[in-house]
Each structure stands twice: as structure tokens, then as C-alpha cells.
mmCIF file of N, CA and C in Angstrom:
data_model
loop_
_atom_site.group_PDB
_atom_site.id
_atom_site.type_symbol
_atom_site.label_atom_id
_atom_site.label_comp_id
_atom_site.label_asym_id
_atom_site.label_seq_id
_atom_site.Cartn_x
_atom_site.Cartn_y
_atom_site.Cartn_z
ATOM 1 N N MET A 447 163.643 105.629 313.482
ATOM 2 C CA MET A 447 162.105 105.554 313.201
ATOM 3 C C MET A 447 161.644 106.887 312.471
ATOM 4 N N THR A 448 160.851 106.884 311.877
ATOM 5 C CA THR A 448 160.249 108.059 310.986
ATOM 6 C C THR A 448 158.683 107.944 311.386
ATOM 7 N N THR A 449 158.276 109.393 311.705
ATOM 8 C CA THR A 449 156.838 109.559 311.968
ATOM 9 C C THR A 449 156.146 110.087 310.384
ATOM 10 N N THR A 450 155.269 109.431 310.213
ATOM 11 C CA THR A 450 154.474 109.664 308.989
ATOM 12 C C THR A 450 153.617 110.877 309.284
ATOM 13 N N GLU A 451 152.882 111.555 308.273
ATOM 14 C CA GLU A 451 151.958 112.424 308.622
ATOM 15 C C GLU A 451 150.777 111.952 309.389
ATOM 16 N N SER A 452 150.366 110.873 309.496
ATOM 17 C CA SER A 452 149.196 110.378 310.469
ATOM 18 C C SER A 452 149.791 110.057 311.702
ATOM 19 N N GLY A 453 150.998 110.149 311.966
ATOM 20 C CA GLY A 453 151.712 110.042 313.388
ATOM 21 C C GLY A 453 152.128 108.688 313.486
ATOM 22 N N ALA A 454 152.132 107.760 312.458
ATOM 23 C CA ALA A 454 152.790 106.335 312.712
ATOM 24 C C ALA A 454 154.254 106.550 312.671
ATOM 25 N N THR A 455 154.942 105.675 313.065
ATOM 26 C CA THR A 455 156.450 105.703 313.067
ATOM 27 C C THR A 455 156.745 104.188 312.196
ATOM 28 N N ALA A 456 157.913 104.541 311.688
ATOM 29 C CA ALA A 456 158.528 103.567 310.581
ATOM 30 C C ALA A 456 160.053 103.666 310.788
ATOM 31 N N PRO A 457 160.858 102.656 310.723
ATOM 32 C CA PRO A 457 162.268 102.721 310.704
ATOM 33 C C PRO A 457 162.857 103.619 309.575
ATOM 34 N N SER A 458 163.784 104.565 309.889
ATOM 35 C CA SER A 458 164.337 104.978 308.389
ATOM 36 C C SER A 458 165.481 104.197 308.123
ATOM 37 N N GLU A 459 166.032 104.654 306.771
ATOM 38 C CA GLU A 459 166.959 103.571 306.283
ATOM 39 C C GLU A 459 168.068 103.514 306.847
ATOM 40 N N ASP A 460 168.825 104.634 307.755
ATOM 41 C CA ASP A 460 169.995 104.449 308.416
ATOM 42 C C ASP A 460 169.794 104.114 309.913
ATOM 43 N N GLY A 461 168.602 103.668 310.322
ATOM 44 C CA GLY A 461 168.152 103.449 311.683
ATOM 45 C C GLY A 461 168.123 104.451 312.525
ATOM 46 N N THR A 462 168.247 105.631 312.172
ATOM 47 C CA THR A 462 168.240 106.613 313.157
ATOM 48 C C THR A 462 166.822 107.156 313.301
ATOM 49 N N GLN A 463 166.403 107.822 314.403
ATOM 50 C CA GLN A 463 164.990 108.320 314.674
ATOM 51 C C GLN A 463 165.016 109.813 314.085
ATOM 52 N N SER A 464 163.922 109.774 313.029
ATOM 53 C CA SER A 464 163.662 111.131 312.402
ATOM 54 C C SER A 464 162.143 111.256 312.443
ATOM 55 N N THR A 465 161.572 112.556 312.840
ATOM 56 C CA THR A 465 160.363 112.831 313.059
ATOM 57 C C THR A 465 160.104 113.928 311.729
ATOM 58 N N GLN A 466 159.051 113.710 310.974
ATOM 59 C CA GLN A 466 158.620 114.505 309.896
ATOM 60 C C GLN A 466 157.451 115.257 310.321
ATOM 61 N N HIS A 467 157.461 116.484 309.922
ATOM 62 C CA HIS A 467 156.332 117.474 310.055
ATOM 63 C C HIS A 467 155.670 117.589 308.807
ATOM 64 N N ALA A 468 154.270 117.896 308.904
ATOM 65 C CA ALA A 468 153.377 118.213 307.718
ATOM 66 C C ALA A 468 154.333 119.439 306.790
ATOM 67 N N THR A 469 154.803 120.270 307.595
ATOM 68 C CA THR A 469 155.521 121.454 306.903
ATOM 69 C C THR A 469 157.012 121.389 307.750
ATOM 70 N N HIS A 470 157.969 121.210 306.968
ATOM 71 C CA HIS A 470 159.366 121.134 307.400
ATOM 72 C C HIS A 470 159.852 122.606 307.486
ATOM 73 N N GLY A 471 161.001 122.701 308.115
ATOM 74 C CA GLY A 471 161.686 124.037 308.329
ATOM 75 C C GLY A 471 162.088 124.606 307.286
ATOM 76 N N TYR A 472 162.452 124.062 306.298
ATOM 77 C CA TYR A 472 162.891 124.286 304.975
ATOM 78 C C TYR A 472 161.865 124.709 303.906
ATOM 79 N N HIS A 473 160.681 124.399 304.356
ATOM 80 C CA HIS A 473 159.556 124.565 303.232
ATOM 81 C C HIS A 473 159.444 125.937 302.710
ATOM 82 N N LYS A 474 159.703 126.995 303.351
ATOM 83 C CA LYS A 474 159.517 128.407 302.819
ATOM 84 C C LYS A 474 160.544 128.771 301.807
ATOM 85 N N GLN A 475 161.800 127.871 301.781
ATOM 86 C CA GLN A 475 162.841 128.085 301.039
ATOM 87 C C GLN A 475 162.941 127.018 299.934
ATOM 88 N N LYS A 476 161.959 126.183 299.939
ATOM 89 C CA LYS A 476 162.361 124.945 299.046
ATOM 90 C C LYS A 476 162.800 125.215 297.631
ATOM 91 N N ASP A 477 162.023 126.011 296.883
ATOM 92 C CA ASP A 477 162.488 126.386 295.702
ATOM 93 C C ASP A 477 163.858 126.755 295.509
ATOM 94 N N GLU A 478 164.274 127.755 296.510
ATOM 95 C CA GLU A 478 165.819 128.218 296.768
ATOM 96 C C GLU A 478 166.576 126.976 296.841
ATOM 97 N N HIS A 479 166.347 126.006 297.742
ATOM 98 C CA HIS A 479 167.070 124.829 298.075
ATOM 99 C C HIS A 479 167.177 123.986 296.770
ATOM 100 N N LEU A 480 166.052 123.858 296.016
ATOM 101 C CA LEU A 480 166.259 123.009 294.879
ATOM 102 C C LEU A 480 167.213 123.551 293.669
ATOM 103 N N LYS A 481 167.055 124.850 293.607
ATOM 104 C CA LYS A 481 168.001 125.640 292.637
ATOM 105 C C LYS A 481 169.413 125.482 293.080
ATOM 106 N N ARG A 482 169.792 125.615 294.439
ATOM 107 C CA ARG A 482 170.970 125.405 294.867
ATOM 108 C C ARG A 482 171.565 124.069 294.606
ATOM 109 N N LEU A 483 170.754 122.983 294.983
ATOM 110 C CA LEU A 483 171.074 121.491 294.726
ATOM 111 C C LEU A 483 171.346 121.419 293.325
ATOM 112 N N ARG A 484 170.512 121.864 292.403
ATOM 113 C CA ARG A 484 170.841 121.781 290.862
ATOM 114 C C ARG A 484 172.111 122.386 290.471
ATOM 115 N N ARG A 485 172.407 123.534 290.947
ATOM 116 C CA ARG A 485 173.855 124.039 290.860
ATOM 117 C C ARG A 485 174.809 123.077 291.274
ATOM 118 N N ILE A 486 174.660 122.491 292.459
ATOM 119 C CA ILE A 486 175.664 121.790 293.089
ATOM 120 C C ILE A 486 175.867 120.387 292.131
ATOM 121 N N GLU A 487 174.788 119.990 291.699
ATOM 122 C CA GLU A 487 174.555 118.906 290.785
ATOM 123 C C GLU A 487 175.345 119.258 289.531
ATOM 124 N N GLY A 488 175.274 120.436 288.989
ATOM 125 C CA GLY A 488 176.011 120.784 287.658
ATOM 126 C C GLY A 488 177.445 120.681 288.096
ATOM 127 N N GLN A 489 178.027 121.069 289.310
ATOM 128 C CA GLN A 489 179.209 121.142 289.644
ATOM 129 C C GLN A 489 179.882 119.686 289.573
ATOM 130 N N ILE A 490 179.066 118.920 289.964
ATOM 131 C CA ILE A 490 179.344 117.460 290.160
ATOM 132 C C ILE A 490 179.558 116.702 288.772
ATOM 133 N N ARG A 491 178.562 117.245 287.851
ATOM 134 C CA ARG A 491 178.734 116.783 286.507
ATOM 135 C C ARG A 491 179.978 117.333 285.840
ATOM 136 N N GLY A 492 180.260 118.591 286.307
ATOM 137 C CA GLY A 492 181.385 119.331 285.662
ATOM 138 C C GLY A 492 182.543 118.376 286.019
ATOM 139 N N LEU A 493 182.710 117.949 287.250
ATOM 140 C CA LEU A 493 183.824 117.188 287.802
ATOM 141 C C LEU A 493 183.982 115.852 287.028
ATOM 142 N N GLN A 494 182.760 115.225 286.633
ATOM 143 C CA GLN A 494 182.789 114.036 285.658
ATOM 144 C C GLN A 494 183.633 114.337 284.336
ATOM 145 N N ARG A 495 183.054 115.491 283.742
ATOM 146 C CA ARG A 495 183.491 115.837 282.443
ATOM 147 C C ARG A 495 184.888 116.274 282.521
ATOM 148 N N MET A 496 185.469 116.709 283.565
ATOM 149 C CA MET A 496 186.746 117.125 283.882
ATOM 150 C C MET A 496 187.524 115.742 283.773
ATOM 151 N N VAL A 497 187.149 114.955 284.351
ATOM 152 C CA VAL A 497 187.853 113.523 284.459
ATOM 153 C C VAL A 497 187.806 112.901 283.189
ATOM 154 N N ASP A 498 186.789 113.056 282.485
ATOM 155 C CA ASP A 498 186.606 112.385 281.250
ATOM 156 C C ASP A 498 187.689 113.086 280.209
ATOM 157 N N GLU A 499 187.762 114.226 280.381
ATOM 158 C CA GLU A 499 188.581 115.179 279.417
ATOM 159 C C GLU A 499 189.976 115.127 280.035
ATOM 160 N N ASP A 500 190.438 114.304 280.944
ATOM 161 C CA ASP A 500 191.707 114.250 281.352
ATOM 162 C C ASP A 500 192.375 115.760 281.857
ATOM 163 N N VAL A 501 191.565 116.401 282.350
ATOM 164 C CA VAL A 501 191.982 117.745 283.093
ATOM 165 C C VAL A 501 192.866 117.615 283.979
ATOM 166 N N TYR A 502 194.137 118.490 284.116
ATOM 167 C CA TYR A 502 194.964 118.427 285.298
ATOM 168 C C TYR A 502 194.346 118.077 286.697
ATOM 169 N N CYS A 503 195.040 117.146 287.550
ATOM 170 C CA CYS A 503 194.613 116.815 288.692
ATOM 171 C C CYS A 503 194.312 117.961 289.640
ATOM 172 N N ILE A 504 195.058 118.917 289.793
ATOM 173 C CA ILE A 504 194.962 120.231 290.818
ATOM 174 C C ILE A 504 193.638 120.782 290.354
ATOM 175 N N ASP A 505 193.251 121.060 289.165
ATOM 176 C CA ASP A 505 192.372 121.727 288.585
ATOM 177 C C ASP A 505 191.019 121.063 288.861
ATOM 178 N N ILE A 506 190.988 119.659 288.980
ATOM 179 C CA ILE A 506 190.005 118.863 289.237
ATOM 180 C C ILE A 506 189.886 118.928 290.949
ATOM 181 N N LEU A 507 190.859 118.838 291.799
ATOM 182 C CA LEU A 507 190.795 118.992 293.233
ATOM 183 C C LEU A 507 190.253 120.423 293.620
ATOM 184 N N THR A 508 190.563 121.677 292.905
ATOM 185 C CA THR A 508 189.937 122.818 293.122
ATOM 186 C C THR A 508 188.494 122.741 293.012
ATOM 187 N N GLN A 509 188.021 122.052 291.977
ATOM 188 C CA GLN A 509 186.665 122.000 291.755
ATOM 189 C C GLN A 509 186.006 121.070 292.658
ATOM 190 N N VAL A 510 186.668 120.039 293.254
ATOM 191 C CA VAL A 510 186.107 119.206 294.325
ATOM 192 C C VAL A 510 185.858 119.848 295.468
ATOM 193 N N SER A 511 186.896 120.761 295.781
ATOM 194 C CA SER A 511 186.660 121.718 297.003
ATOM 195 C C SER A 511 185.579 122.549 296.929
ATOM 196 N N ALA A 512 185.503 123.221 295.735
ATOM 197 C CA ALA A 512 184.290 124.172 295.623
ATOM 198 C C ALA A 512 182.840 123.458 295.870
ATOM 199 N N SER A 513 182.774 122.190 295.445
ATOM 200 C CA SER A 513 181.558 121.291 295.491
ATOM 201 C C SER A 513 181.243 121.038 296.921
ATOM 202 N N THR A 514 182.437 120.633 297.518
ATOM 203 C CA THR A 514 182.379 120.191 298.942
ATOM 204 C C THR A 514 181.853 121.367 299.868
ATOM 205 N N LYS A 515 182.266 122.770 299.601
ATOM 206 C CA LYS A 515 182.112 123.790 300.321
ATOM 207 C C LYS A 515 180.785 123.993 299.983
ATOM 208 N N ALA A 516 180.263 123.802 298.795
ATOM 209 C CA ALA A 516 178.727 124.146 298.484
ATOM 210 C C ALA A 516 177.875 123.102 299.211
ATOM 211 N N LEU A 517 178.184 121.825 299.296
ATOM 212 C CA LEU A 517 177.347 120.978 300.088
ATOM 213 C C LEU A 517 177.390 121.283 301.448
ATOM 214 N N GLN A 518 178.428 121.495 302.116
ATOM 215 C CA GLN A 518 178.535 122.093 303.420
ATOM 216 C C GLN A 518 177.774 123.206 303.703
ATOM 217 N N SER A 519 177.823 124.294 302.909
ATOM 218 C CA SER A 519 177.138 125.371 303.286
ATOM 219 C C SER A 519 175.545 125.105 303.104
ATOM 220 N N PHE A 520 175.210 124.271 302.161
ATOM 221 C CA PHE A 520 173.690 124.044 302.191
ATOM 222 C C PHE A 520 173.319 123.287 303.409
ATOM 223 N N ALA A 521 174.194 122.267 303.786
ATOM 224 C CA ALA A 521 173.850 121.535 305.038
ATOM 225 C C ALA A 521 173.659 122.410 306.305
ATOM 226 N N LEU A 522 174.546 123.321 306.437
ATOM 227 C CA LEU A 522 174.360 124.366 307.409
ATOM 228 C C LEU A 522 173.178 125.088 307.505
ATOM 229 N N GLN A 523 172.799 125.445 306.276
ATOM 230 C CA GLN A 523 171.600 126.318 306.078
ATOM 231 C C GLN A 523 170.302 125.480 306.325
ATOM 232 N N LEU A 524 170.232 124.253 306.058
ATOM 233 C CA LEU A 524 169.310 123.112 306.373
ATOM 234 C C LEU A 524 169.157 122.919 307.908
ATOM 235 N N LEU A 525 170.447 122.964 308.670
ATOM 236 C CA LEU A 525 170.475 122.674 309.784
ATOM 237 C C LEU A 525 169.804 123.880 310.548
ATOM 238 N N GLU A 526 170.267 125.028 309.985
ATOM 239 C CA GLU A 526 169.806 126.322 310.814
ATOM 240 C C GLU A 526 168.406 126.209 310.758
ATOM 241 N N GLU A 527 167.757 125.983 309.858
ATOM 242 C CA GLU A 527 166.218 125.929 309.371
ATOM 243 C C GLU A 527 165.633 124.906 310.372
ATOM 244 N N HIS A 528 166.316 123.743 310.598
ATOM 245 C CA HIS A 528 165.731 122.632 311.652
ATOM 246 C C HIS A 528 165.741 123.229 312.807
ATOM 247 N N LEU A 529 166.800 123.836 313.199
ATOM 248 C CA LEU A 529 166.847 124.205 314.619
ATOM 249 C C LEU A 529 165.716 125.310 314.814
ATOM 250 N N ARG A 530 165.628 126.237 314.179
ATOM 251 C CA ARG A 530 164.689 127.315 314.098
ATOM 252 C C ARG A 530 163.245 126.769 313.858
ATOM 253 N N HIS A 531 163.003 125.751 313.167
ATOM 254 C CA HIS A 531 161.528 125.221 313.238
ATOM 255 C C HIS A 531 161.310 123.891 313.966
ATOM 256 N N CYS A 532 161.933 122.935 313.784
ATOM 257 C CA CYS A 532 161.516 121.648 314.213
ATOM 258 C C CYS A 532 161.887 121.774 315.786
ATOM 259 N N VAL A 533 163.467 122.159 316.242
ATOM 260 C CA VAL A 533 163.680 122.016 317.404
ATOM 261 C C VAL A 533 162.787 123.159 318.313
ATOM 262 N N ALA A 534 162.572 124.337 317.749
ATOM 263 C CA ALA A 534 161.880 125.368 318.507
ATOM 264 C C ALA A 534 160.719 125.037 318.871
ATOM 265 N N ASP A 535 159.896 124.165 317.876
ATOM 266 C CA ASP A 535 158.588 123.805 317.951
ATOM 267 C C ASP A 535 158.453 122.850 319.157
ATOM 268 N N ALA A 536 159.288 121.997 319.087
ATOM 269 C CA ALA A 536 159.384 120.674 320.238
ATOM 270 C C ALA A 536 159.753 121.540 321.568
ATOM 271 N N ALA A 537 160.505 122.651 321.528
ATOM 272 C CA ALA A 537 160.708 123.348 322.799
ATOM 273 C C ALA A 537 159.489 124.046 323.332
ATOM 274 N N LEU A 538 158.723 124.310 322.304
ATOM 275 C CA LEU A 538 157.391 125.003 322.791
ATOM 276 C C LEU A 538 156.421 123.887 323.341
ATOM 277 N N ARG A 539 156.528 122.786 322.887
ATOM 278 C CA ARG A 539 155.629 121.691 323.277
ATOM 279 C C ARG A 539 156.005 121.247 324.651
ATOM 280 N N GLY A 540 157.523 121.184 324.865
ATOM 281 C CA GLY A 540 158.119 120.575 325.960
ATOM 282 C C GLY A 540 158.010 119.100 326.305
ATOM 283 N N GLY A 541 158.281 118.550 327.379
ATOM 284 C CA GLY A 541 158.244 117.249 327.442
ATOM 285 C C GLY A 541 159.703 116.520 327.035
ATOM 286 N N ASP A 542 159.249 115.265 326.582
ATOM 287 C CA ASP A 542 160.688 114.316 326.159
ATOM 288 C C ASP A 542 160.782 114.953 324.774
ATOM 289 N N GLU A 543 159.947 115.453 323.881
ATOM 290 C CA GLU A 543 159.979 115.784 322.515
ATOM 291 C C GLU A 543 161.263 116.603 322.240
ATOM 292 N N ILE A 544 161.448 117.573 323.098
ATOM 293 C CA ILE A 544 162.766 118.570 323.030
ATOM 294 C C ILE A 544 163.799 117.977 323.352
ATOM 295 N N ASP A 545 164.003 116.939 324.114
ATOM 296 C CA ASP A 545 165.273 115.974 324.411
ATOM 297 C C ASP A 545 165.502 115.266 322.977
ATOM 298 N N ALA A 546 164.532 114.627 322.511
ATOM 299 C CA ALA A 546 164.766 113.880 321.291
ATOM 300 C C ALA A 546 165.173 114.869 320.352
ATOM 301 N N LYS A 547 164.606 115.994 320.007
ATOM 302 C CA LYS A 547 165.123 116.730 319.011
ATOM 303 C C LYS A 547 166.556 117.181 319.253
ATOM 304 N N VAL A 548 166.950 117.753 320.286
ATOM 305 C CA VAL A 548 168.131 118.352 320.624
ATOM 306 C C VAL A 548 169.174 116.999 320.209
ATOM 307 N N ASP A 549 168.670 115.816 320.718
ATOM 308 C CA ASP A 549 169.660 114.818 320.531
ATOM 309 C C ASP A 549 169.840 114.612 318.999
ATOM 310 N N GLU A 550 168.708 114.518 318.237
ATOM 311 C CA GLU A 550 168.689 114.414 316.858
ATOM 312 C C GLU A 550 169.585 115.507 316.202
ATOM 313 N N ALA A 551 169.402 116.676 316.612
ATOM 314 C CA ALA A 551 170.142 117.770 315.963
ATOM 315 C C ALA A 551 171.608 117.602 316.261
ATOM 316 N N THR A 552 171.964 117.058 317.574
ATOM 317 C CA THR A 552 173.490 116.704 317.800
ATOM 318 C C THR A 552 174.139 115.619 317.129
ATOM 319 N N LYS A 553 173.262 114.707 316.868
ATOM 320 C CA LYS A 553 173.855 113.604 316.060
ATOM 321 C C LYS A 553 174.124 113.994 314.782
ATOM 322 N N ALA A 554 173.044 114.828 314.087
ATOM 323 C CA ALA A 554 173.307 115.378 312.648
ATOM 324 C C ALA A 554 174.590 116.267 312.738
ATOM 325 N N ILE A 555 174.752 116.993 313.798
ATOM 326 C CA ILE A 555 176.175 117.902 313.707
ATOM 327 C C ILE A 555 177.331 117.009 313.692
ATOM 328 N N ALA A 556 177.084 115.928 314.602
ATOM 329 C CA ALA A 556 178.434 115.050 314.587
ATOM 330 C C ALA A 556 178.848 114.485 313.557
ATOM 331 N N ARG A 557 177.636 114.203 312.618
ATOM 332 C CA ARG A 557 177.845 113.471 311.177
ATOM 333 C C ARG A 557 178.540 114.617 310.319
ATOM 334 N N MET A 558 178.047 115.764 310.233
ATOM 335 C CA MET A 558 178.667 116.717 309.660
ATOM 336 C C MET A 558 180.039 117.073 309.726
ATOM 337 N N LEU A 559 180.555 116.848 311.115
ATOM 338 C CA LEU A 559 181.749 117.255 311.464
ATOM 339 C C LEU A 559 182.748 116.162 311.244
ATOM 340 N N ARG A 560 182.234 114.829 311.001
ATOM 341 C CA ARG A 560 183.119 113.781 310.626
ATOM 342 C C ARG A 560 183.500 113.793 309.217
ATOM 343 N N THR A 561 182.702 114.546 308.545
ATOM 344 C CA THR A 561 183.191 114.476 306.911
ATOM 345 C C THR A 561 183.958 115.556 306.568
#
């Protein structure tokens, strides 16, 4: 389920529950995150170019590893911001919301560990 800004809920694409805030935890670093993601996108395009140019397999794998690490680092930063903002905000409100946020974060961490 996804909560819209008006407070209504709708199912998310993957069937998980997700709560949206008017301002997300990453809001203050949004420009930095977008810059970082564009850099990662460039790395992926570089991988496509390497394959197209028949670059040596090990060199491509080295770049795959670098791209993977960059995405993992981005994910960890986003998770930290989620914990500091969304989960902390739910803790202040108390009630069932904190349990839902901790469960949501735990599932996100589990998904990250599977990759």
C-alpha cells in the first residue's frame, strides 16, 4: 500500500506497504543523490560501450563491480536517511506506526542483503 499526500492508500507495484511523506528523508540531499545516480548511470552506459567494443571480460567485470558498489553505497545512504527521518518520525508519533516503519525498514534491509 502507498499513502498519498492526501492520506489515501493505494497498492504499490511490488505489493509492499510504503508510506510517503510530503517531505522524504532524502529531500535535503536530493540534488546530491540525483548527481550520484547520473554518475552511476554513466558507469552503466560505459559498461554497454565496453561490451559493444569487445573489451576484455575481466575489465568489464571490474567495472560491473564498481557500479554495483556505487549502487550499494547509494542504497545505504538512502536507508540511513529513511531511518533518521521516517522511522524516527514514526517513533515520535508512537503507536502502530513505529512497528510498521521498523518492519518496512527490516524488509528493505533483507532485500538489500539478498543482492
